[in-house]
Each structure stands twice: as structure tokens, then as C-alpha cells.
Coordinates of C-alpha atoms and ligand atoms in Angstrom, one line a residue:
M137 CA -22.8 28.0 55.0
R138 CA -25.2 29.7 57.4
L139 CA -25.8 32.4 54.8
W140 CA -26.9 29.8 52.3
K141 CA -29.2 28.1 54.7
R142 CA -31.1 31.4 55.3
L143 CA -31.1 32.2 51.6
Y144 CA -32.5 28.7 50.8
V145 CA -35.4 29.1 53.3
N146 CA -36.3 32.5 52.0
A147 CA -36.1 31.5 48.4
L148 CA -38.4 28.6 49.0
E149 CA -41.1 30.9 50.5
N150 CA -40.7 33.5 47.8
A151 CA -41.0 30.9 45.0
L152 CA -44.0 29.1 46.6
N153 CA -45.8 32.5 47.0
A154 CA -45.0 33.5 43.4
I155 CA -45.9 30.3 41.5
P156 CA -49.7 30.9 41.7
N157 CA -49.0 34.2 39.8
I158 CA -48.2 32.3 36.6
E159 CA -51.2 32.2 34.3
G160 CA -50.1 29.7 31.6
V161 CA -47.1 27.7 30.2
L162 CA -46.7 26.0 26.9
L163 CA -44.5 23.0 26.5
G164 CA -43.3 21.7 23.2
Y165 CA -42.5 19.2 21.7
N166 CA -41.3 15.9 23.0
T167 CA -43.5 13.7 25.1
N168 CA -43.2 9.9 25.4
I169 CA -43.4 7.0 27.7
D170 CA -40.3 6.3 29.9
A171 CA -40.2 2.6 30.8
I172 CA -37.7 2.5 33.6
K173 CA -35.7 -0.5 34.7
Y174 CA -33.3 -0.6 37.6
L175 CA -30.6 -2.9 36.3
D176 CA -29.9 -6.2 38.1
K177 CA -26.4 -7.6 37.9
D178 CA -27.4 -11.3 37.7
D179 CA -30.1 -10.8 35.1
L180 CA -27.9 -8.6 33.0
E181 CA -24.9 -11.0 33.1
K182 CA -27.2 -13.9 32.2
R183 CA -28.6 -12.1 29.2
I184 CA -25.2 -11.1 28.0
E185 CA -23.8 -14.6 28.3
E186 CA -26.8 -15.9 26.2
I187 CA -26.0 -13.5 23.4
G188 CA -22.3 -13.9 23.6
K189 CA -20.1 -11.9 25.9
D190 CA -17.4 -11.3 23.2
K191 CA -19.8 -9.9 20.7
V192 CA -21.3 -7.6 23.3
F193 CA -17.9 -6.4 24.6
K194 CA -16.8 -5.5 21.1
V195 CA -19.5 -2.8 21.0
I196 CA -18.3 -1.2 24.2
E197 CA -15.1 0.0 22.5
N198 CA -16.7 0.5 19.0
P199 CA -20.0 2.0 19.9
S200 CA -22.6 1.7 17.1
E201 CA -24.5 4.7 18.5
K202 CA -27.8 3.0 17.4
I203 CA -29.4 -0.4 18.1
S204 CA -29.8 -2.9 15.2
S205 CA -29.1 -6.0 17.3
L206 CA -29.0 -7.3 20.8
E207 CA -25.2 -6.9 20.9
D208 CA -25.7 -3.2 20.2
L209 CA -28.3 -3.0 23.0
F210 CA -26.2 -4.6 25.7
G211 CA -22.9 -3.1 24.4
G212 CA -24.6 0.3 24.8
I213 CA -25.7 -0.5 28.3
L214 CA -22.2 -1.7 29.3
R215 CA -20.6 1.3 27.7
S216 CA -22.8 3.7 29.6
I217 CA -22.1 1.8 32.9
K218 CA -18.3 1.8 32.2
L219 CA -18.1 5.5 31.6
G220 CA -20.9 6.5 34.0
K221 CA -22.3 8.5 31.2
A222 CA -25.9 9.1 30.1
M223 CA -26.5 7.7 26.6
E224 CA -29.5 7.4 24.3
W225 CA -29.5 5.2 21.2
F226 CA -32.3 4.8 18.7
V227 CA -33.7 1.2 18.3
E228 CA -33.9 0.4 14.6
S229 CA -34.8 -3.3 14.8
E230 CA -38.3 -4.5 15.3
E231 CA -36.9 -7.7 16.8
V232 CA -35.0 -5.7 19.5
R233 CA -38.1 -3.6 20.2
K234 CA -40.0 -6.9 20.9
Y235 CA -37.2 -8.1 23.1
L236 CA -37.3 -4.8 25.1
R237 CA -41.0 -5.1 25.7
E238 CA -40.7 -8.6 26.9
W239 CA -37.8 -7.7 29.2
E240 CA -40.4 -5.6 30.9
W241 CA -39.9 -2.6 33.2
D242 CA -40.1 -1.7 36.9
E243 CA -41.9 1.5 36.5
L244 CA -43.6 3.7 33.8
R245 CA -43.4 7.4 33.9
I246 CA -44.2 10.2 31.5
G247 CA -41.1 11.1 29.6
G248 CA -39.6 13.5 27.2
Q249 CA -38.7 17.0 28.4
A250 CA -42.1 18.4 27.6
G251 CA -43.9 15.5 29.2
I252 CA -41.8 15.6 32.4
M253 CA -42.2 19.3 32.7
A254 CA -45.9 19.0 32.2
N255 CA -46.3 16.7 35.2
L256 CA -44.1 19.0 37.2
L257 CA -45.5 22.4 36.3
G258 CA -49.1 21.4 35.8
G259 CA -49.4 18.4 38.1
V260 CA -47.2 19.5 41.0
Y261 CA -47.0 23.3 40.8
G262 CA -50.6 23.7 39.6
I263 CA -49.7 26.1 36.8
P264 CA -52.1 25.8 33.8
T265 CA -50.0 24.0 31.3
I266 CA -50.5 23.2 27.6
V267 CA -48.3 20.3 26.3
H268 CA -47.6 18.9 22.9
I269 CA -48.0 15.1 22.7
P270 CA -47.2 13.5 19.4
Q271 CA -49.3 10.5 20.1
N272 CA -51.9 9.9 22.9
P273 CA -52.4 6.2 23.6
K274 CA -54.1 5.2 26.8
L275 CA -50.9 3.8 28.4
Q276 CA -49.2 7.3 28.1
A277 CA -52.3 9.4 29.0
E278 CA -52.6 7.6 32.3
L279 CA -49.1 8.7 33.3
F280 CA -50.1 12.3 33.3
A281 CA -50.8 13.7 36.7
D282 CA -54.2 15.1 37.5
G283 CA -54.3 18.9 37.5
P284 CA -54.4 21.7 35.0
I285 CA -52.5 19.9 32.2
Y286 CA -54.1 20.3 28.7
V287 CA -53.7 19.2 25.2
P288 CA -55.3 21.3 22.4
V289 CA -57.9 19.4 20.3
F290 CA -60.0 20.6 17.4
E291 CA -63.7 20.2 17.7
G292 CA -64.8 21.2 14.3
D293 CA -62.9 24.4 13.7
E294 CA -62.7 25.3 17.3
L295 CA -59.7 24.6 19.5
K296 CA -60.5 23.1 22.9
L297 CA -58.2 22.4 25.8
V298 CA -58.7 19.1 27.5
H299 CA -56.7 16.9 29.9
P300 CA -54.7 14.2 28.0
K301 CA -56.9 11.5 29.6
E302 CA -59.9 13.0 27.9
A303 CA -58.3 12.9 24.5
V304 CA -57.1 9.3 24.4
A305 CA -56.7 8.0 20.9
D306 CA -55.9 4.7 19.3
E307 CA -52.3 5.8 18.6
E308 CA -48.8 4.5 18.9
E309 CA -47.0 3.9 22.2
L310 CA -43.7 5.8 22.0
I311 CA -41.5 4.0 24.5
H312 CA -38.1 4.9 25.7
Y313 CA -36.5 2.0 27.7
I314 CA -34.4 3.5 30.4
Y315 CA -31.8 1.4 32.2
E316 CA -30.7 3.0 35.5
F317 CA -27.7 2.0 37.5
P318 CA -26.3 3.3 40.8
K319 CA -22.7 4.4 41.4
G320 CA -20.5 1.4 41.9
F321 CA -22.8 -0.9 40.0
Q322 CA -20.8 -3.9 39.0
V323 CA -21.3 -6.2 36.0
F324 CA -18.5 -8.7 35.0
D325 CA -15.4 -6.6 35.5
I326 CA -17.0 -3.3 34.7
Q327 CA -17.9 -0.9 37.5
A328 CA -19.9 2.4 37.2
P329 CA -17.9 5.4 38.4
R330 CA -21.2 7.2 39.0
E331 CA -24.9 6.7 38.7
N332 CA -26.5 7.2 35.3
R333 CA -28.7 5.7 32.7
F334 CA -28.8 4.2 29.2
I335 CA -31.8 4.9 27.0
A336 CA -33.0 2.6 24.2
N337 CA -35.3 4.9 22.2
A338 CA -38.0 3.0 20.3
D339 CA -40.0 6.1 19.1
D340 CA -40.4 7.1 15.5
Y341 CA -42.3 10.2 16.2
N342 CA -40.2 12.3 18.5
A343 CA -37.2 11.3 16.4
R344 CA -38.5 13.6 13.7
V345 CA -40.1 16.1 16.0
Y346 CA -43.5 15.2 14.6
M347 CA -46.1 17.9 15.3
R348 CA -49.8 17.4 15.7
K349 CA -52.3 19.2 13.5
E350 CA -53.4 21.5 16.3
F351 CA -49.8 22.8 16.6
R352 CA -49.4 23.1 12.9
E353 CA -52.7 24.8 12.3
G354 CA -53.8 26.3 15.5
F355 CA -50.6 27.6 17.1
E356 CA -51.7 31.2 17.3
E357 CA -54.7 30.3 19.4
I358 CA -52.5 28.2 21.7
A359 CA -49.9 31.0 22.0
K360 CA -52.6 33.5 23.1
K361 CA -53.4 31.4 26.2
V362 CA -49.9 31.4 27.8
E363 CA -47.3 33.8 29.3
L364 CA -44.4 31.4 29.1
A365 CA -43.2 28.7 26.7
I366 CA -40.5 26.0 27.1
I367 CA -39.2 24.3 24.0
S368 CA -37.2 21.1 23.9
G369 CA -36.8 17.9 21.9
L370 CA -34.9 19.4 18.9
Q371 CA -31.7 17.6 19.9
V372 CA -32.7 14.4 18.1
L373 CA -32.9 16.0 14.7
K374 CA -30.9 14.5 11.9
E375 CA -29.8 16.3 8.7
H376 CA -31.8 14.1 6.4
Y377 CA -34.6 11.6 6.7
P378 CA -35.3 8.7 4.3
D379 CA -38.5 10.4 3.0
G380 CA -36.6 13.6 2.0
M381 CA -37.5 15.6 5.1
T382 CA -34.6 17.6 6.6
Y383 CA -34.0 19.3 9.9
R384 CA -34.7 22.6 8.2
D385 CA -38.3 21.6 7.6
V386 CA -38.7 21.2 11.4
L387 CA -36.7 24.3 12.4
D388 CA -38.6 26.5 9.9
R389 CA -41.8 25.5 11.7
V390 CA -40.3 26.1 15.1
E391 CA -39.1 29.5 14.0
N392 CA -42.6 30.3 12.9
H393 CA -43.8 29.3 16.3
L394 CA -41.2 31.5 18.0
N395 CA -42.2 34.5 15.8
I396 CA -45.8 34.0 17.0
L397 CA -44.8 33.6 20.6
N398 CA -42.7 36.8 20.4
R399 CA -45.5 38.7 18.8
Y400 CA -47.7 37.8 21.8
N401 CA -44.9 38.7 24.2
V402 CA -44.6 35.2 25.5
K403 CA -41.2 34.6 27.3
T404 CA -39.5 31.6 25.8
H405 CA -37.0 29.2 27.2
F406 CA -35.0 26.6 25.1
E407 CA -33.8 23.5 26.9
F408 CA -30.5 22.7 25.1
A409 CA -30.1 19.0 25.3
Y410 CA -27.0 17.4 23.8
T411 CA -27.3 17.5 20.0
A412 CA -25.0 15.0 18.3
N413 CA -25.3 16.4 14.8
R414 CA -23.0 19.4 14.3
R415 CA -25.0 21.0 11.5
V416 CA -28.2 20.8 13.6
R417 CA -26.4 22.2 16.6
E418 CA -25.3 25.2 14.5
A419 CA -28.8 25.8 13.4
L420 CA -30.1 25.6 17.0
I421 CA -27.5 28.3 18.0
E422 CA -28.7 30.4 15.1
L423 CA -32.2 30.1 16.5
L424 CA -31.2 31.2 20.0
P425 CA -31.7 35.0 19.4
K426 CA -35.4 34.3 19.1
F427 CA -35.5 32.9 22.6
T428 CA -35.5 34.8 25.9
S429 CA -33.7 32.1 27.9
V430 CA -31.6 29.0 27.5
G431 CA -30.8 26.2 29.9
L432 CA -27.8 23.9 29.6
N433 CA -25.2 21.7 31.4
E434 CA -21.4 21.5 30.9
V435 CA -21.5 19.0 28.0
E436 CA -24.0 21.1 26.2
L437 CA -22.2 24.4 26.8
A438 CA -18.9 22.9 25.6
S439 CA -20.6 21.6 22.5
I440 CA -21.8 25.2 21.7
I441 CA -18.3 26.7 22.4
E442 CA -16.8 24.2 20.0
I443 CA -18.8 26.1 17.3
I444 CA -18.8 29.7 18.4
G445 CA -15.6 29.7 20.5
D446 CA -12.5 27.5 20.5
E447 CA -11.6 24.0 21.3
E448 CA -9.4 25.0 24.3
L449 CA -12.3 26.8 26.0
A450 CA -14.7 24.0 25.2
K451 CA -12.3 21.6 26.9
E452 CA -12.0 23.7 30.0
V453 CA -15.8 24.0 30.2
L454 CA -16.0 20.2 30.1
E455 CA -13.5 19.9 32.8
G456 CA -15.5 22.2 34.9
H457 CA -13.3 25.3 35.3
V458 CA -15.7 27.9 36.7
F459 CA -14.1 30.9 35.1
S460 CA -14.1 29.2 31.7
V461 CA -17.8 28.4 32.2
I462 CA -18.4 32.1 32.9
D463 CA -16.4 33.2 29.8
A464 CA -18.3 30.7 27.7
M465 CA -21.6 32.0 29.0
N466 CA -20.6 35.6 28.2
I467 CA -19.5 34.5 24.7
L468 CA -22.9 32.8 24.1
M469 CA -24.7 36.0 25.3
D470 CA -22.5 38.2 23.1
E471 CA -23.1 36.0 20.1
T472 CA -26.9 35.5 20.4
G473 CA -28.1 38.5 22.5
I474 CA -30.2 36.1 24.6
E475 CA -31.3 37.7 27.8
R476 CA -30.9 34.8 30.2
I477 CA -28.5 31.8 30.3
H478 CA -28.9 29.2 33.0
F479 CA -26.0 26.8 33.4
H480 CA -26.3 23.7 35.7
T481 CA -23.8 21.2 36.7
Y482 CA -23.2 18.8 39.6
G483 CA -22.8 20.9 42.6
Y484 CA -23.7 24.5 41.5
Y485 CA -25.7 26.6 39.0
L486 CA -24.9 29.9 37.4
A487 CA -27.2 32.3 35.6
L488 CA -26.1 35.2 33.4
T489 CA -28.9 37.7 32.8
Q490 CA -29.2 41.1 31.1
Y491 CA -31.3 42.3 34.0
M492 CA -30.7 42.5 37.7
G493 CA -32.6 41.1 40.7
E494 CA -32.5 38.7 43.6
E495 CA -35.3 36.8 42.0
V496 CA -32.7 35.2 39.7
R497 CA -30.9 33.7 42.7
D498 CA -34.0 32.7 44.5
A499 CA -35.2 30.9 41.4
L500 CA -32.0 28.9 41.2
L501 CA -32.2 28.0 44.9
F502 CA -35.8 26.9 44.4
A503 CA -34.7 24.8 41.4
S504 CA -32.0 23.2 43.4
L505 CA -34.5 22.1 46.1
A506 CA -36.9 20.7 43.4
A507 CA -34.0 18.8 41.9
A508 CA -32.9 17.3 45.2
T509 CA -36.5 16.3 45.9
K510 CA -36.7 14.6 42.5
A511 CA -33.3 12.9 43.0
M512 CA -34.4 11.6 46.4
R513 CA -37.9 10.3 45.4
G514 CA -37.5 9.6 41.7
N515 CA -40.7 11.4 41.3
L516 CA -42.0 14.7 42.7
E517 CA -45.6 14.4 43.5
R518 CA -46.7 17.3 45.7
I519 CA -45.2 20.8 46.0
E520 CA -44.9 20.5 49.9
Q521 CA -42.4 17.6 49.4
I522 CA -39.9 20.2 48.3
R523 CA -39.6 21.5 51.8
D524 CA -38.0 18.3 52.9
A525 CA -35.0 19.1 50.6
L526 CA -34.0 22.0 52.9
S527 CA -32.4 19.3 55.1
V528 CA -30.3 17.8 52.2
P529 CA -26.7 19.0 52.6
T530 CA -25.5 21.9 50.4
N531 CA -22.5 21.0 48.3
E532 CA -19.4 21.8 50.4
R533 CA -17.1 21.9 47.5
A534 CA -19.0 24.8 45.9
M535 CA -17.8 26.9 48.8
I536 CA -14.3 26.8 47.4
L537 CA -15.7 28.1 44.1
E538 CA -17.5 30.8 46.0
E539 CA -14.3 32.0 47.6
E540 CA -12.6 32.1 44.2
L541 CA -15.5 34.2 42.8
E542 CA -15.2 36.5 45.8
K543 CA -11.6 37.1 45.0
E544 CA -12.1 37.7 41.4
F545 CA -15.3 39.9 41.6
T546 CA -15.2 42.4 44.5
E547 CA -18.9 43.2 44.3
F548 CA -19.9 39.6 44.9
E549 CA -22.6 39.5 47.5
N550 CA -25.0 36.8 48.5
G551 CA -24.4 34.9 45.2
I552 CA -24.9 37.9 43.0
I553 CA -22.3 39.7 41.0
D554 CA -23.1 43.0 39.3
M555 CA -21.2 43.2 36.0
T556 CA -22.7 46.6 35.2
D557 CA -24.6 45.5 32.0
R558 CA -25.1 41.9 33.2
Q559 CA -25.8 40.1 36.4
L560 CA -24.0 36.8 37.2
T561 CA -25.6 34.7 39.8
F562 CA -24.0 31.7 41.5
V563 CA -25.6 29.2 43.9
P564 CA -24.2 26.0 45.5
T565 CA -26.7 23.2 45.2
K566 CA -28.1 20.5 47.3
I567 CA -26.6 17.1 46.5
V568 CA -28.5 13.9 47.2
A569 CA -25.9 11.1 48.1
S570 CA -27.8 8.1 46.6
P571 CA -30.4 9.4 44.1
K572 CA -33.2 7.0 43.4
S573 CA -33.2 7.9 39.7
T574 CA -31.4 10.3 37.5
V575 CA -33.7 10.8 34.5
G576 CA -35.4 14.2 34.3
I577 CA -33.4 16.1 37.0
G578 CA -32.1 18.5 34.4
D579 CA -35.6 19.2 33.2
T580 CA -36.8 19.8 36.7
I581 CA -34.0 22.3 37.4
S582 CA -34.4 24.4 34.2
S583 CA -38.2 24.6 34.2
S584 CA -38.4 25.2 38.0
A585 CA -35.9 28.1 37.7
F586 CA -37.4 29.6 34.6
V587 CA -41.1 29.7 35.8
S588 CA -40.4 30.6 39.4
E589 CA -38.2 33.5 38.4
F590 CA -40.9 34.8 36.1
G591 CA -43.5 34.5 38.8
M592 CA -41.3 36.3 41.3
R593 CA -40.5 39.1 38.9
K594 CA -44.1 39.6 38.0
K595 CA -45.2 40.6 41.4
Ligands
AMP231 P1 -28.6 16.9 33.0 O1 -27.1 16.9 32.9 O2 -29.3 17.9 32.1 O3 -29.2 15.5 32.9 O4 -29.0 17.3 34.5 C1 -28.4 16.7 35.5 C2 -28.3 17.7 36.6 O5 -28.9 17.1 37.8 C3 -26.9 18.0 37.0 O6 -26.4 19.1 36.3 C4 -27.0 18.3 38.5 O7 -27.1 19.6 38.7 C5 -28.3 17.6 39.0 N1 -28.0 16.4 39.7 C6 -27.5 15.2 39.3 N2 -27.4 14.3 40.3 C7 -27.8 14.9 41.4 C8 -27.9 14.6 42.8 N3 -27.6 13.4 43.2 N4 -28.5 15.5 43.7 C9 -28.9 16.7 43.2 N5 -28.8 17.1 42.0 C10 -28.2 16.2 41.1
GLC232 C1 -34.8 12.5 26.7 C2 -35.3 11.0 26.6 C3 -36.5 10.9 27.4 C4 -36.3 11.4 28.8 C5 -35.8 12.8 28.8 C6 -35.4 13.2 30.2 O1 -35.8 13.3 26.0 O2 -35.6 10.7 25.3 O3 -36.9 9.5 27.5 O4 -37.5 11.3 29.5 O5 -34.7 12.9 28.0 O6 -34.8 14.5 30.2

């Protein structure tokens, strides 16, 4: 334990010193408004009674996976609470969208992986950040932090970078209604086994990975200005859209962007959110060789192993067997040739890299501190706040895993295992006992680790 305390303190200093070395990050593609509501038992029960408890409860067992009625909405919320699982369903009905707006929210935040990372990397870490925003209404623009956050805009033929607040347009508000609940939250006879959230997604743009003209026509100019790029938001893709568009149309454009980024030597990270459609998931795995790095959790890694490995290993990954996770990461690296894989789960992170260095571990430790800060406060606002997370307890249970790793790999030292052609890095993470909110922690982890590692390796 004492060892990790010292490693955490050093990692924080190293990361803080290195972050100013990063000259520019590009974030694509999903940005939206997150309207967060902390669920209230009485209010929720009253609303469900009004609609009809029986009708709502039916949806819990037979999930519709999308929202066409109020039964679907509340059935989804209850299912998420019952299983303690994060879920996100698309809202198809205008009537439900109106209801959601009228139900109001407790707090608005910038949302979408790209949007969240923009406020973190640009707003908190002070790294010049270019972000893609499908729509830029005033309500959303105001949620961006001050600082070096930019959107590209054409002025005549010239591409200019301005803060989103300076490019407000009369465009659509893409709202994701997020219903958060704490561990133990009780509604009727249903109790949440852990904290989590249900998302009702009322956003027609990110659902088809809509790209602005600047990104379609001026991407080369944008790529020239950055050293790093983080791509996310492709998880929502469907096979076909009513107007004839398919996921391939989007992925061809993304591939073209990756070719340009690679040509300019930009290091790229893909944030692999859970992708329900199997065909799309396969296509995303095929795209991985074009990336430098990928970030994922146990559900996402298992969903990949279902395709490139076998059902048995996928199951073990889901159950959290650490050696199965390591096998799965090795398979993914063999299959795609990707240089860096960052796995995060509750209590520990692993990284598998085709290069060596303590920076990989320090970056994971820094990410764990950033995640704990985010969990504690709901929102990270200033980089100095991360220091407070040093006093959050480090996960005790990960120590058992550490011992197992030590037994299996004799060269294991200070979290690092030299596997001759690869390095495996393990860190136990900080765990916040009662997090204020859960949305965006994964994004905080992956982006903090990716950029800080790059900054530290650059020195
Ligand atoms: P994701 O699964 O991508 O949404 O990311 C969630 C991640 O956040 C998990 O893998 C954990 O590593 C981290 N996390 C979740 N809850 C907490 C908490 N209470 N304290 C610290 N980290 C957390
Ligand atoms: C998904 C949700 C978005 C949320 C993000 C957090 O992209 O659609 O609302 O902000 O996940 O990771």
C-alpha cells in the first residue's frame, strides 16, 4: 500500500509537469447537452402510478430498447435501477420528448464523449483542443468551459478556430436526459444494487454521427493543428437509416479522417463505447489497426472477444477474471496490431503497450486521480482539485490481484511487467464510496491517461 501511495504522488507531479507539453488535441465526433436529473423516489412513483404501474412493469422484463411511449421511458428507468446498469435508449416520440423537457432537470452539463473531453482537456488541463459539435445552439455553447476550446468555422474559404461561444448558431438542442440514482435507491420493491444512470437520448444528429461541413471539407487543415486525436461516438451507428444512409457511409468518412491523421503523424485514440449492433462492432474492430490506442471497459472488451475470440473467454472477461482480461487484451493486440490498449474497470486499470516505460503507469495513476475527483464532485473544474483525490482510499481488493500477478509474472515490479515484446501495466485505482454522479467517468479516465502519457513520453 505504501508503495502505491508514493507512486501516486510521483505520478501526479510527473503528469502535471508534462501536460503543458501537449500542443493540440482533436476530439470527434459526439457532443450534446446532458440534462441530468437525480431521481426522487416519490416523484418517480407518482409518475409511474399516473401512467399505470402494470404497463410500466411489463417493459422491465421485455425491454423495448427504444422509447416510443411513457411506459417505455419509465420501464427503461426501472430496468436500469433494478440491474444497476447504465442504459441509453433513443426517444422516438415527439410527445415523450415534450414530456421530458417539462419534467425538467437539476443540472445541465456538456455531454457526449467529445464534449466531455473538451471541457476536461481544454477547460481544465489547458491543452489547446479542437472539438466537433454537430449543432451549436446557445444553450449548449454556454456549457463549454472557458479556455482553449475551439471549433473550426469557415470564413469565406478560410478555416478559423473560435471558442464555441463565439460561433453560436440558431441550431437544434440535442438533449440527452440522464437519470442518475445512487446505490440502494428504492422505488416500489425495486432496489439499485449499485449507482448508475439511464439515458433517454433525444438527439437526431449524433445518432447518425452527423459531421459538420468544416470536418467534411476542411479536415486536413484541422489535422495539421494537432498532435493527438480522440475519436468516439461511433457506438450509436445502425446498419441502415430510413433515408438509405448506412453505417458504411459514416465509417468511410472516419477512415478517410484516420488516413489524414496518420499522414500527419497524429497519435489517435479510439474510445470504444458499447456498440449494440454486431455488424457495426465488427466494422469498428476492422478500423482499429488505423488507431494508435484504444480504451475500453469489461463490457466492451467482452463484446469484442465475442467476435474475435470465443464465448467462454468473453464470459470470463465480463466476470472480471484478471488473467482472462489479459488474454483478451493480447488477442486484441495480435488481431489489430494496435500499439496501446487501455482497459478500465471498477477497482483497477491495465494497459498493454508495444513499448516500454514508466510513463504508461504514471498516466494510469493520474487518470485514476482524475476519475476519483470527477466521481466526488460530479464535475472537475480546476486541475488543482485533482490533488485532493490523493486522500481517497486505494482499492484494497486490487491488492489481491496484484499478488496473483506477482505469482504469475516473476518480473512484475511497481505495476510493470516486461513481456519482452510488450509491456503490461497494472494499477489499483482510487474508489469514491458515494460518487455524486457516474456519467463521464470513463471518458475522464481514457482521455487523461492517453494525453498525459503522450506528454510524459514527449519530454
Ligand atoms: P465506463 O464503464 O466507461 O462508464 O467507466 C466507468 C469507470 O469509472 C469504471 O470502469 C471505473 O473504473 C470508474 N468508476 C466508476 N465508479 C467509480 C467510483 N465510485 N470511484 C472511482 N472510479 C469509479
Ligand atoms: C454517451 C451519452 C452522453 C454522455 C456520454 C458520457 O455518449 O450519449 O449523453 O454524456 O455517453 O460518456
